[in-house]
Every structure is written in structure tokens, then in C-alpha cells.
Short mmCIF file of C-alpha atoms and ligand atoms in Angstrom, two decimals:
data_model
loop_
_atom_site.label_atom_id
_atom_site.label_comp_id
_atom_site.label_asym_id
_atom_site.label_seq_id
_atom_site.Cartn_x
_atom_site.Cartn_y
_atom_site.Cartn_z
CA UNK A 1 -144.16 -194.66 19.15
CA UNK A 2 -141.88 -191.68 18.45
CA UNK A 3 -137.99 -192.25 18.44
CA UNK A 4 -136.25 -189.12 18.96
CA UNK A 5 -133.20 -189.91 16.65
CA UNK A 6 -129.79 -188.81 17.38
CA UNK A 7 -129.09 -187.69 13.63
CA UNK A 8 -125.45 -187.55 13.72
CA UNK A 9 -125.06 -191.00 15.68
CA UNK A 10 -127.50 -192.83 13.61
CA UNK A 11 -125.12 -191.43 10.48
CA UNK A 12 -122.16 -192.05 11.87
CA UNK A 13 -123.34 -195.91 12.72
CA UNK A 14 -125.00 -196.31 8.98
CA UNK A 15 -121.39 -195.19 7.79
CA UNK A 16 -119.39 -197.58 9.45
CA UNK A 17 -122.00 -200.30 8.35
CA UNK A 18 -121.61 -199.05 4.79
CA UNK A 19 -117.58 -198.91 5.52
CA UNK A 20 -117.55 -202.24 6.50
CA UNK A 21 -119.76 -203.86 3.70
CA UNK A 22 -117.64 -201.43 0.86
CA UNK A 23 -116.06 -204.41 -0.55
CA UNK A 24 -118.91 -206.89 -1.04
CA UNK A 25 -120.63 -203.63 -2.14
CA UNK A 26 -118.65 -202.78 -4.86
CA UNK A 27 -118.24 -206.62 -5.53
CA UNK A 28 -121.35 -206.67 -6.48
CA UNK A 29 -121.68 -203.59 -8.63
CA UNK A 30 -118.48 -204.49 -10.41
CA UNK A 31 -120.01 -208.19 -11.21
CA UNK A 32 -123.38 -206.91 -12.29
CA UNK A 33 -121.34 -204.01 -14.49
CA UNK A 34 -118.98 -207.19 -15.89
CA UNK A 35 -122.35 -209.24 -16.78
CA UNK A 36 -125.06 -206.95 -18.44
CA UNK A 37 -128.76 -208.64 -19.13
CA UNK A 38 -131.37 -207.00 -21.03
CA UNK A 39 -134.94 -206.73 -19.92
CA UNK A 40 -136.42 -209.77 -17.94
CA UNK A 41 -133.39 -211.47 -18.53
CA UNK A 42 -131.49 -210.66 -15.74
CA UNK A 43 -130.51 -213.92 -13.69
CA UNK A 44 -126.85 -212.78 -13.17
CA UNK A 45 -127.58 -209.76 -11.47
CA UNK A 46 -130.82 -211.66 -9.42
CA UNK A 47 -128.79 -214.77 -8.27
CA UNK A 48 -125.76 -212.11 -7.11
CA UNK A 49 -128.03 -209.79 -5.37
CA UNK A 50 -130.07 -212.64 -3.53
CA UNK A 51 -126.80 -213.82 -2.61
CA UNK A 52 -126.08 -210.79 -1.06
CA UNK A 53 -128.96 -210.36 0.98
CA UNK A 54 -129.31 -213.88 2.51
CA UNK A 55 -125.09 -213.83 3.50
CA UNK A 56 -126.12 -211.25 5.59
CA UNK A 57 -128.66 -212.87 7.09
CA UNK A 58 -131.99 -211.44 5.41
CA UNK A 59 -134.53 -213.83 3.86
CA UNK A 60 -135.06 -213.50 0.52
CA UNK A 61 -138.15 -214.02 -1.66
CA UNK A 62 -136.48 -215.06 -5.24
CA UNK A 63 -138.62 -214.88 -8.61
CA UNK A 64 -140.62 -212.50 -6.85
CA UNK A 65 -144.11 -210.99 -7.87
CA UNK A 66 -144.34 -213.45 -10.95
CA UNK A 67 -141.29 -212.30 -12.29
CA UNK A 68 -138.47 -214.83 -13.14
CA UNK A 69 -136.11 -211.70 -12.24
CA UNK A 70 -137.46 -209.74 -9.38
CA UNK A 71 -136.86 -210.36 -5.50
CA UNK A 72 -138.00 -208.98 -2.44
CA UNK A 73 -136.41 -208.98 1.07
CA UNK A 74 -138.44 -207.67 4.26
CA UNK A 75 -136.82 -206.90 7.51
CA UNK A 76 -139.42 -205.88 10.41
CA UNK A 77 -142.28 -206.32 12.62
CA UNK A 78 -144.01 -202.59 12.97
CA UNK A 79 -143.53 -199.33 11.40
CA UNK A 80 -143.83 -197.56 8.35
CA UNK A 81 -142.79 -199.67 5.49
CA UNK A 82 -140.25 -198.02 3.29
CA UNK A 83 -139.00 -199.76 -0.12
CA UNK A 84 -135.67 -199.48 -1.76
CA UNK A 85 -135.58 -200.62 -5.15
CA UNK A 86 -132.54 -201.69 -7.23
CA UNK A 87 -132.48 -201.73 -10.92
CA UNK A 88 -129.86 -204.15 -12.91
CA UNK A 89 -131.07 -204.13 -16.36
CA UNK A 90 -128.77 -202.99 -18.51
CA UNK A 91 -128.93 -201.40 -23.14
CA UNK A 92 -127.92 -204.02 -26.21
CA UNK A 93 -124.21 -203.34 -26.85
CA UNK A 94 -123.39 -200.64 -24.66
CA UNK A 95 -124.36 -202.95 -21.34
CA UNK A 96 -124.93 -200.69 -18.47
CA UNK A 97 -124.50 -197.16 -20.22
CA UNK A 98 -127.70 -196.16 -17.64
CA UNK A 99 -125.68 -196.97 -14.51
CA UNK A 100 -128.31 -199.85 -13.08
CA UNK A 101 -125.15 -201.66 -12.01
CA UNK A 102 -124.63 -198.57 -9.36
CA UNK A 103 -128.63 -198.41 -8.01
CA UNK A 104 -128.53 -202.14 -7.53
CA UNK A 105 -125.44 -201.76 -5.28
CA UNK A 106 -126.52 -198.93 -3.42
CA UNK A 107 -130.17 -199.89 -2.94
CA UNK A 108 -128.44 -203.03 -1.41
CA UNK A 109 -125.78 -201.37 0.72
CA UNK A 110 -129.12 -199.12 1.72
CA UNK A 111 -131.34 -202.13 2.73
CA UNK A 112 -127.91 -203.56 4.64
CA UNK A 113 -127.72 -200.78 6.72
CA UNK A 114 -130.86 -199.67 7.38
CA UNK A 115 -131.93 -203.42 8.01
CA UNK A 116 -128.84 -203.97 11.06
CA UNK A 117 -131.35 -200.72 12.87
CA UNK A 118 -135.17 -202.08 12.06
CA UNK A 119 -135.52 -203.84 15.06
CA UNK A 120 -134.24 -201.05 17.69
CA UNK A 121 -136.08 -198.22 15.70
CA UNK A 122 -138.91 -199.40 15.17
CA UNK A 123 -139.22 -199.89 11.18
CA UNK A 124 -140.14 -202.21 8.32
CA UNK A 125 -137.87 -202.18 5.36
CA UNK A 126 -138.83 -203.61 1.49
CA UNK A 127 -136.26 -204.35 -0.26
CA UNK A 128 -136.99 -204.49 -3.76
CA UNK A 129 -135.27 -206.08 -7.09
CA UNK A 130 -137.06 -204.93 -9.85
CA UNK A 131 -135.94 -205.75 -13.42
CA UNK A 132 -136.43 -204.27 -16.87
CA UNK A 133 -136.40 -200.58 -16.45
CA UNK A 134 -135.12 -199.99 -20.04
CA UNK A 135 -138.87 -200.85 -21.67
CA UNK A 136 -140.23 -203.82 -20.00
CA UNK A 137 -142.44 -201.60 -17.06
CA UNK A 138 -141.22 -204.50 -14.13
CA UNK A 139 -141.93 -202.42 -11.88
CA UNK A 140 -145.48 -201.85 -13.01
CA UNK A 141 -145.92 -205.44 -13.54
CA UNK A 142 -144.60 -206.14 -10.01
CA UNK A 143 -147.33 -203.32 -8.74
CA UNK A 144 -150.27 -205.21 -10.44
CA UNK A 145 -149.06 -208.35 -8.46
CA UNK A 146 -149.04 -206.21 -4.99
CA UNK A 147 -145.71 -205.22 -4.50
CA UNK A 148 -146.09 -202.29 -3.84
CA UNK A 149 -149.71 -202.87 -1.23
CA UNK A 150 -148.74 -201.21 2.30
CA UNK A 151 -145.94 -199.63 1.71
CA UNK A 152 -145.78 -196.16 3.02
CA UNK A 153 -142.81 -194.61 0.66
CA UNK A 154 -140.23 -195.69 -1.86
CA UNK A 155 -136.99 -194.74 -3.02
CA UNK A 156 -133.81 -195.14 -5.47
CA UNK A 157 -131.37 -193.46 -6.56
CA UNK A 158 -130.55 -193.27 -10.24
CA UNK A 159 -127.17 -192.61 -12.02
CA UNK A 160 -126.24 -188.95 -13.86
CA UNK A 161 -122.98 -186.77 -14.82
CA UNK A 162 -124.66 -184.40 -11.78
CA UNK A 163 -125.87 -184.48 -8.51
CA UNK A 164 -129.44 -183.36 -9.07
CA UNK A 165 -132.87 -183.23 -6.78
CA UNK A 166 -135.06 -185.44 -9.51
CA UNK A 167 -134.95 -186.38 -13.28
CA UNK A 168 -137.31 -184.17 -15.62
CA UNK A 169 -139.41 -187.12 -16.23
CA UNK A 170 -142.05 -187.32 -19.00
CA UNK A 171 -144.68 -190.36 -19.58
CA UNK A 172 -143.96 -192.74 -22.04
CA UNK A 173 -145.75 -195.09 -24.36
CA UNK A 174 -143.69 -197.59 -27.03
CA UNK A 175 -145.57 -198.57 -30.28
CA UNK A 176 -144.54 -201.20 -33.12
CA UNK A 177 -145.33 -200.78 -36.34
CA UNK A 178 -145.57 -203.13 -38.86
CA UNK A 179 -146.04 -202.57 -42.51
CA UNK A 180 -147.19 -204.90 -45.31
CA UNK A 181 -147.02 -204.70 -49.44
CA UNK A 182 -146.51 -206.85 -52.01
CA UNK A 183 -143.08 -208.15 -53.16
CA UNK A 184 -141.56 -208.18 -56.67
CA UNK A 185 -138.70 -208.02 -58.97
CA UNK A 186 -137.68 -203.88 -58.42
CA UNK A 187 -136.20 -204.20 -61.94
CA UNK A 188 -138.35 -206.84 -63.88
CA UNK A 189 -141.96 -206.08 -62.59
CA UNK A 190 -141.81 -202.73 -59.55
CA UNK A 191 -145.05 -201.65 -60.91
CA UNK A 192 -145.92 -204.68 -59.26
CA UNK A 193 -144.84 -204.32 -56.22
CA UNK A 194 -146.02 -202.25 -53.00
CA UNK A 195 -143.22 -201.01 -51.44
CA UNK A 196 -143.41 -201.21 -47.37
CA UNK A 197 -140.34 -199.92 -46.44
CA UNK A 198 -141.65 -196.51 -48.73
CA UNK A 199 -144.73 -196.35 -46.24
CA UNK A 200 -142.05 -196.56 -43.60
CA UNK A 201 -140.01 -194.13 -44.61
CA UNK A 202 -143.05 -191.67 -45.47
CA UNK A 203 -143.75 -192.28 -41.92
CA UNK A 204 -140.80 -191.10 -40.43
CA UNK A 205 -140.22 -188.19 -42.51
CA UNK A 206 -144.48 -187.38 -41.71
CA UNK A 207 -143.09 -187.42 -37.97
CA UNK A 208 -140.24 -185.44 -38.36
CA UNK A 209 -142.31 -183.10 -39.75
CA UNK A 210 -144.33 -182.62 -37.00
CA UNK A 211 -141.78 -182.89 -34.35
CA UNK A 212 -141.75 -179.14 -35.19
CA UNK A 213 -144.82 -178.31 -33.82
CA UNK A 214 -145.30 -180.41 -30.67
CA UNK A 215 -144.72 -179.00 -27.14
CA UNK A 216 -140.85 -178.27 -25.82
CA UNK A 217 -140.67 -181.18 -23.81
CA UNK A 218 -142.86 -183.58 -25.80
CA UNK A 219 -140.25 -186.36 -27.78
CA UNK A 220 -140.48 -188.87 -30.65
CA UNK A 221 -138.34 -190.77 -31.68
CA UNK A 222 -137.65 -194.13 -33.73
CA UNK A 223 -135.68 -196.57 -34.98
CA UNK A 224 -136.46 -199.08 -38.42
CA UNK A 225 -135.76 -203.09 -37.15
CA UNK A 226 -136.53 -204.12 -40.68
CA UNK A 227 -135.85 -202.28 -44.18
CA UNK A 228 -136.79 -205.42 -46.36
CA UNK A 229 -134.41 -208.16 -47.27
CA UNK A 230 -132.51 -207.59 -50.59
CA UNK A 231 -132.66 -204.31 -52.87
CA UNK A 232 -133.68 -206.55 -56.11
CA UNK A 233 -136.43 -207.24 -54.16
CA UNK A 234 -139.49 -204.58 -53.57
CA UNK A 235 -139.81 -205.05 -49.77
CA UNK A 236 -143.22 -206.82 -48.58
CA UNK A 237 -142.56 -206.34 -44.86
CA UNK A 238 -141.30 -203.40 -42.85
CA UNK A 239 -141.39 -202.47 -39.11
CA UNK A 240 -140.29 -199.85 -36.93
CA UNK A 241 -140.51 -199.30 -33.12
CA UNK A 242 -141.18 -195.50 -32.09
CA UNK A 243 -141.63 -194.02 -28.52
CA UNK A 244 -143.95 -191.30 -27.71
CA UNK A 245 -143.05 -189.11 -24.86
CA UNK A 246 -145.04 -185.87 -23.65
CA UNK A 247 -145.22 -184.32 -19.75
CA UNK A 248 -147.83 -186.85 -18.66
CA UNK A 249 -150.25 -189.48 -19.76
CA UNK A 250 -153.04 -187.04 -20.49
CA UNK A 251 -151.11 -185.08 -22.46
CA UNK A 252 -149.62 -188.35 -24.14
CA UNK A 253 -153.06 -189.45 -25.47
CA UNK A 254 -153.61 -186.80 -28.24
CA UNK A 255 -149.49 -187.00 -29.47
CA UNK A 256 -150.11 -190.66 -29.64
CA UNK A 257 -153.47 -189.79 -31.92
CA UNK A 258 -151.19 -187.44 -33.72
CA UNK A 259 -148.23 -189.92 -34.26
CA UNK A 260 -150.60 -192.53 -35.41
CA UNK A 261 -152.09 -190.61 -38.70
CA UNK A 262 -148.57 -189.35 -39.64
CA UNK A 263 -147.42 -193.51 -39.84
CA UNK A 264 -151.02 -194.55 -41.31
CA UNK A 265 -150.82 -191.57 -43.57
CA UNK A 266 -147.23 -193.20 -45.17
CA UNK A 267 -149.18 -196.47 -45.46
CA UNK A 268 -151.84 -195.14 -47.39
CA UNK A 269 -149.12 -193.24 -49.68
CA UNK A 270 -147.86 -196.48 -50.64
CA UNK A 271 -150.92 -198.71 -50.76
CA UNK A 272 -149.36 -200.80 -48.19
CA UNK A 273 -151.18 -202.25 -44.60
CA UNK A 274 -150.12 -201.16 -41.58
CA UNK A 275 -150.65 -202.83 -38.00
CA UNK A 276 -149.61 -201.18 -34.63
CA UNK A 277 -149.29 -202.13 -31.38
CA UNK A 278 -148.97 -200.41 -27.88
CA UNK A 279 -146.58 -201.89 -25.89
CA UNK A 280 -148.31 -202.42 -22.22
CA UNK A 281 -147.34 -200.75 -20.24
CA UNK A 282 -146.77 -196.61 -20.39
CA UNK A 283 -144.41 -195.11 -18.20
CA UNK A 284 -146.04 -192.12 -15.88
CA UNK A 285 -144.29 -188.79 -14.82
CA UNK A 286 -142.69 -188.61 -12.02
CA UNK A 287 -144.15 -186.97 -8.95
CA UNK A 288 -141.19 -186.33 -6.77
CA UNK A 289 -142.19 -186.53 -3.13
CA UNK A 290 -140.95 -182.89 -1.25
CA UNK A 291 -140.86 -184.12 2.61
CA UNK A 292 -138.68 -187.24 1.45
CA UNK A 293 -136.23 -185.12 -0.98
CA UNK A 294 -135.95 -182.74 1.76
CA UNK A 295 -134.70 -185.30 4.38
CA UNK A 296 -132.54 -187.21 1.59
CA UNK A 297 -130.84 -184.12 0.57
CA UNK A 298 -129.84 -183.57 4.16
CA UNK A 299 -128.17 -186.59 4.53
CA UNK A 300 -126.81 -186.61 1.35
CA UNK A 301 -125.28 -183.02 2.30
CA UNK A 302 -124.34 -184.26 5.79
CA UNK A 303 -122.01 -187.81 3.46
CA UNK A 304 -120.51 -184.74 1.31
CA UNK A 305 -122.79 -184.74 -1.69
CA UNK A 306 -124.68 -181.15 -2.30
CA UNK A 307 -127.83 -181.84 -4.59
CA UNK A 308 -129.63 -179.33 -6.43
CA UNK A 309 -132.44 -178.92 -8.18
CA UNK A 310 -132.08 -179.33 -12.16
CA UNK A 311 -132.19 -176.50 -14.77
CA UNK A 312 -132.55 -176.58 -18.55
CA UNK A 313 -128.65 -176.75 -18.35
CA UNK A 314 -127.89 -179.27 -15.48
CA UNK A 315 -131.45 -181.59 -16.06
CA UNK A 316 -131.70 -185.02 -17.15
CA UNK A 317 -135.11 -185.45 -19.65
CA UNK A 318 -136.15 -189.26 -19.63
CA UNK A 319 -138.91 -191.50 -18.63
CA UNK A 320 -139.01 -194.62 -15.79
CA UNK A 321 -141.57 -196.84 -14.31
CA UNK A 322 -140.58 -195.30 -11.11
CA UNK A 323 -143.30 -192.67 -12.38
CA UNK A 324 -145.67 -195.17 -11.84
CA UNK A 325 -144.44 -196.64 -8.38
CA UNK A 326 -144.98 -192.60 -7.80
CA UNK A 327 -148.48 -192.36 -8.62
CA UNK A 328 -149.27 -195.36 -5.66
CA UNK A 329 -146.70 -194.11 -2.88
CA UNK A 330 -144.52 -191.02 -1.87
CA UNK A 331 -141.20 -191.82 -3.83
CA UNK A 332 -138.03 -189.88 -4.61
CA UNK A 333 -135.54 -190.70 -7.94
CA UNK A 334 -132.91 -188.29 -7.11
CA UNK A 335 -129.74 -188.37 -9.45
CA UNK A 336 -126.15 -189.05 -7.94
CA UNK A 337 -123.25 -188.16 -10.05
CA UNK A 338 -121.55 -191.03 -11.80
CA UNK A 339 -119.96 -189.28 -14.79
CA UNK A 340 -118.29 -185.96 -15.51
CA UNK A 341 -121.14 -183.19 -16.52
CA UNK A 342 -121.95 -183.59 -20.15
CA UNK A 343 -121.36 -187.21 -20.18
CA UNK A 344 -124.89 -188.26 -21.31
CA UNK A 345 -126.65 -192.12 -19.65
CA UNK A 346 -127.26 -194.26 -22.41
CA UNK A 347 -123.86 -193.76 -23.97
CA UNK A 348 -120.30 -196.00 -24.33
CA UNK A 349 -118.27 -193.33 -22.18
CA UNK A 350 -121.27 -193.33 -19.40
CA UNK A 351 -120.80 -196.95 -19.01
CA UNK A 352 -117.27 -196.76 -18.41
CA UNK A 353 -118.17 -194.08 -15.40
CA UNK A 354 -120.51 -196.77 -14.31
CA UNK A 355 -118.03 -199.30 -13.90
CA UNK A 356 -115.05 -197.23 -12.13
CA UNK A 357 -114.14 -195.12 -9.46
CA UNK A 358 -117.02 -192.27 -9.95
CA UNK A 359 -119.54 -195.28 -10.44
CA UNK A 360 -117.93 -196.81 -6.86
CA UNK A 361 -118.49 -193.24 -4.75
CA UNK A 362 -121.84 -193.27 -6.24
CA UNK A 363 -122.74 -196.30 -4.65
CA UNK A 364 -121.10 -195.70 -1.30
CA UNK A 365 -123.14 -192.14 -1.15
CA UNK A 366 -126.10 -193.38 -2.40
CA UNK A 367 -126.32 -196.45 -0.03
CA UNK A 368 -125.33 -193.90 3.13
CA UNK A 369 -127.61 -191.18 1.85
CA UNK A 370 -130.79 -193.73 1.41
CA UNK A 371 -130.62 -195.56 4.47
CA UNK A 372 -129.87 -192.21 7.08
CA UNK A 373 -133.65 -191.34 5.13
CA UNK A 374 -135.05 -194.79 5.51
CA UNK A 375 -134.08 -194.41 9.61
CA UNK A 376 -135.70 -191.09 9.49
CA UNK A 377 -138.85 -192.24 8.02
CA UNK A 378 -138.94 -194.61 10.42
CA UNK A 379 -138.47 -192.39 13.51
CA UNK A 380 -140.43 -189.48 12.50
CA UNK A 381 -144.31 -190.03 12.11
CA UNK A 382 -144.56 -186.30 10.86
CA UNK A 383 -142.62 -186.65 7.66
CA UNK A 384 -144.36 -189.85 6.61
CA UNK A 385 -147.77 -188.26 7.60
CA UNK A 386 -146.39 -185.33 5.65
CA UNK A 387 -145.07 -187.57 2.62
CA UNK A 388 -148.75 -189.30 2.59
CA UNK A 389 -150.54 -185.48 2.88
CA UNK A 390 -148.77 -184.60 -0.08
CA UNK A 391 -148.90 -187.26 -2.44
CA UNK A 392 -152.95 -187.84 -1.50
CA UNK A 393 -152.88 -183.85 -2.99
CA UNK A 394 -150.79 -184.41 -5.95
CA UNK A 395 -152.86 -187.70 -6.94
CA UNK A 396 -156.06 -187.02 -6.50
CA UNK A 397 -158.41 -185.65 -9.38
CA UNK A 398 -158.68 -186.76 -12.53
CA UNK A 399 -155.34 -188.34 -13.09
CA UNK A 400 -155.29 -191.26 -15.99
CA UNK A 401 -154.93 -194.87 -14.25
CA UNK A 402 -151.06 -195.76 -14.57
CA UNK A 403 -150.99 -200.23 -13.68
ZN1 ZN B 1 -131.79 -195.90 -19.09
ZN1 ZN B 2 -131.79 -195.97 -15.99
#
């Protein structure tokens, strides 16, 4: 069936729906910004999105997928299937410095609206609550479970300090470290001791040694969680969490082989053992779907809100498990402005942004922008047969399983 869509009608009906939900809208971001939960830990923001969704009538599928924290909601009998996911995770002490409070809102404002035009157009909506983007790969856990099985495209919008097409997204992969020696009195008896915070530290300074000589966009980066317990006492335990990031996950595998001899190479410096672990899962690139940017920058355009394509001044480098969602459906992550340019996610004055005015047009614009391209998916076969065309090309070969 092909719906010939009266573009500026549709818009003009999926912006009086967003109008009229604004205040439970920004209710809910406000509330979600107010109560930030870490990785799979997220019942606030779960309970007050399900909450959401069944006042307005949808039913809701809580705990979703095997995970205490994730929901789904599905409106529709026939049509394409498009998903809009909503993030709510938010950092340890500087709560929702990424701006998850703003995609949760406006993936749900999104599903609102596009959900009041299923029926008459002809379209099946997922929405999605996916938790712990910030290192916990829900949504990759979620895929393994099916969430993702039949749906013909996905979508979210993700919080910047600029309007931009995509994020420069690399792949990902998280490894702990942890070192063992041989305690002792540091003044009585060191030569008895085996110092593992030394093959730490030789570590680290082995890695930022060859940060030098990786490729421009390749990162690594990591933190010590424990440095012993006492300086009178040679430390017998030491850890450290690092994360590997390089374009994709074929290119990841030798950095990871080159990351891991710099750390074992410390260990062996100070005669201390040394156990690692991958964290499951990685985080893919990002393959940004063209035919669904293209109608999501319309619309966007159309609400007042000109996206452009990033440059080495304007981009946004990072990794998500949307990457992955990418790799099994046509899906978009564009960026919506949230925060003045320079005004980095991940940082104290970002989550302020988050939680005021910029963080509330954000959500308005993203809800409008993602449910005018939801109705279009719907009503025009050519762009979803053009969205599946493209990702079957830019999957196929020999790419590196991502679930
Ligand atoms: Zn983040
Ligand atoms: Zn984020």
C-alpha cells in the first residue's frame, strides 16, 4: 500500500501532538536529569518512562529483553517496523553530562506522536528503552535476546554543543587489568617485595609511549581503580581499566594485541602477574544510514534546525552500541545541539545544558524531527527499500560479527 503523504500536514499535526504533550515531555526529561542511574541501574528513569507510555494509552512491555531496565512499547498491525530508542543512563558524579536525559524524552515524545498516526498510515512503531550506553552494551545485549528481529530501521537522536549529520564513531573494546606482587615493609624489607602498582605504572607510561605511533583516530586511554593501600606498604594488588578505540573492529584487533604487550611488558619489569579481561561486549562503528539522514534532515530543517555534516572542527569522536544496532538495521545517530559549541558531553557544564532550556528545545526538535521520519518511513516503500539496499551493501563482506 502506498500513502501519498501530505508532508506539511502530517508536520504540522506531529507538531501540535508534540505541543500538546511539551509539558509531560519535559516532565520527564527534567525527572530523569534530577535522578541519574548508572549502567543497568536505571529503575527511576524505567518506571517514569513506562509511566509515560501506558498514560497515553500504549502497552508497555517492562523489564524487557532480560533486562531489569529495558522496555519496549509496539503500536501497529502492518508496515515497516521502525524503532526509536531512548537512552537514560547517566556518568558517576557528573549524572547526565552525555545528555541521555534529552534522547529518552524525545525518543518518547517521537513514539507519542508517531504512535496517535500508525493506524491511519499504515505503520508499526518499536519503541525502545535501552539502558547502559555508558559501558554496559544494553543494547547489544537486548539484540542477542531479539530486539531488534524484524525491524526494518532504527533511530535516536543523541545530545552535542552542534547540530551535526552523525557522530565520528570508532569501535570500542574495555579491558581490566589486574596486577599481582608480593607485599612487604617498603622500609624494613622492599627487596622483598614485588611492587604491582610499578608494573602498573610501567604500563601506562609503555602506552603512552605508543599512543604516538597509532593511527589519528585510534584512542587509549585509562584510568588506575587501585594504587595499593598504604605507602609503608609495597603494594601486592593493582588494577586499572583501559579502553581501546580504533575506526572499526578489524582494525581494533591488532591495537588491542599492541596494548596488551605494552601492560604485560610492565608486569614482567616488575616480576609481578598480570590478569586481563575483555569486557563483553565491543562497541562497533557506526554506519550511518544515507536515505534515513536524508529524510531526517528535512524535517529537522522544515522544525528550524539546519544539520550538517561534521568536520575535524565541528565533529564529535566517541563510541556507542548504536554501532552495533547499525550493523543489523538501517539506523541514524544524528547529533542535536544541547550546549553552546565547545562545550564538550561528558563534562559538569554539559550536564547543566542537559538539564535547561537548550536541553528542553532539544527534546521538542528531536521528538518533531524523529517522528515526521518515522511517518515517512512508513508511507514511502522506496526509502525503506532504499535504506535496506544500502545497508545490505555496507554490511556485507567480511565484516567482524558485532552481538
Ligand atoms: Zn556518553
Ligand atoms: Zn551518550
Amino acid at each position: 500500500m502506498v500513502i501519498v503523504m501530505d508532508v506539511a500536514e502530517i508536520r504540522s499535526r506531529i507538531d501540535a501532538d508534540v505541543a500538546r504533550r511539551a509539558d509531560t515531555l519535559l516532565d520527564v526529561s527534567h525527572d530523569i536529569h534530577a535522578h541519574p542511574e548508572l549502567n543497568f541501574e536505571e529503575r527511576h528513569a524505567h518506571d517514569a518512562l513506562c509511566a509515560a507510555l501506558a498514560d497515553a494509552g500504549l502497552d508497555v512491555e517492562e523489564h524487557a529483553f532480560g533486562l531489569d531496565t529495558a522496555f519496549a512499547a509496539r503500536v501497529g498491525t502492518e508496515g515497516p517496523v521502525i524503532a526509536v530508542l531512548c537512552e537514560y543512563d547517566a556518568l558517576p558524579e557528573i549524572g547526565h553530562a552525555c545528555g541521555h536525559n534529552v534522547i529518552a524524552a524525545a525518543g518518547l515524545g517521537a513514539g507519542l506522536a508517531a504512535a496517535a498516526l500508525a493506524d491511519e498510515l499504515g505503520g508499526r512503531l518499536l519503541i525502545l528503552g535501552t539502558p547502559a550506553e555508558e559501558g554496559g552494551g544494553g543494547k547489544v545485549l537486548m539484540a542477542r535476546e531479539g530486539a531488534f528481529d524484524g525491524v526494518d530501521a532504527a533511530m535516536m537522536i543523541h545530545p552535542a554543543d552542534g547540530d551535526l549529520l552523525s557522530m565520528d564513531t570508532i569501535a570500542i573494546h574495555q579491558v581490566e587489568v589486574s596486577y599481582s606482587g608480593q607485599e612487604a615493609h617498603a622500609a624494613a624489607h622492599p627487596e622483598l617485595g614485588r611492587n604491582a602498582l610499578d608494573a602498573a605504572v610501567l604500563g601506562y607510561t609503555n602506552i603512552a609511549a605508543l599512543r604516538q605511533h597509532i593511527l589519528p583516530d585510534e584512542r587509549i586511554h585509562g584510568i588506575f581503580t587501585d594504587g595499593g593501600q598504604k605507602p609503608n606498604i609495597v603494594p601486592g594488588h593493582a588494577a586499572a581499566i583501559w579502553y581501546v578505540r580504533s575506526p572499526d573492529l578489524a582494525s581494533l584487533e591488532p591495537l588491542k594485541a599492541r596494548v596488551m604487550a605494552c601492560l604485560s611488558a610492565g608486569a614482567t619489569a616488575a616480576a609481578c602477574g598480570m590478569d586481563h579481561h575483555w569486557n563483553d561486549p565491543p562497541y562497533a562503528d557506526m554506519i550511518d544510514n544515507a536515505a534515513m539522514l536524508e529524510s531526517f534532515v528535512a524535517h529537522a530543517a522544515a522544525f528550524g534546525r539546519v544539520h550538517t555534516a561534521p568536520t575535524s572542527r565541528t565533529h564529535v569522536v566517541g563510541s556507542t552500541d548504536m554501532g552495533n544496532v547499525s550493523y543489523l538495521v538501517p539506523s541514524i545517530h544524528p547529533m542535536i545541539r544541547v550546549a553552546p559549541k565547545g562545550v564538550s558531553i561528558h563534562t559538569p557544564e554539559f550536564t547543566r545544558y542537559a538539564g535547561g532550556a537548550e536541553g528542553d528545545a532539544a527534546v521538542i526538535d528531536g521528538a518533531r524531527s524523529m517522528a515526521a521520519t518515522i511517518v515517512e518511513m512508513w508511507s514511502d516503500p522506496v526509502r525503506v527499500d532504499a535504506a535496506h539496499s544500502e545497508h545490505q551493501a555496507a554490511t556485507e563482506g567480511d565484516h567482524p560479527p558485532v552481538m
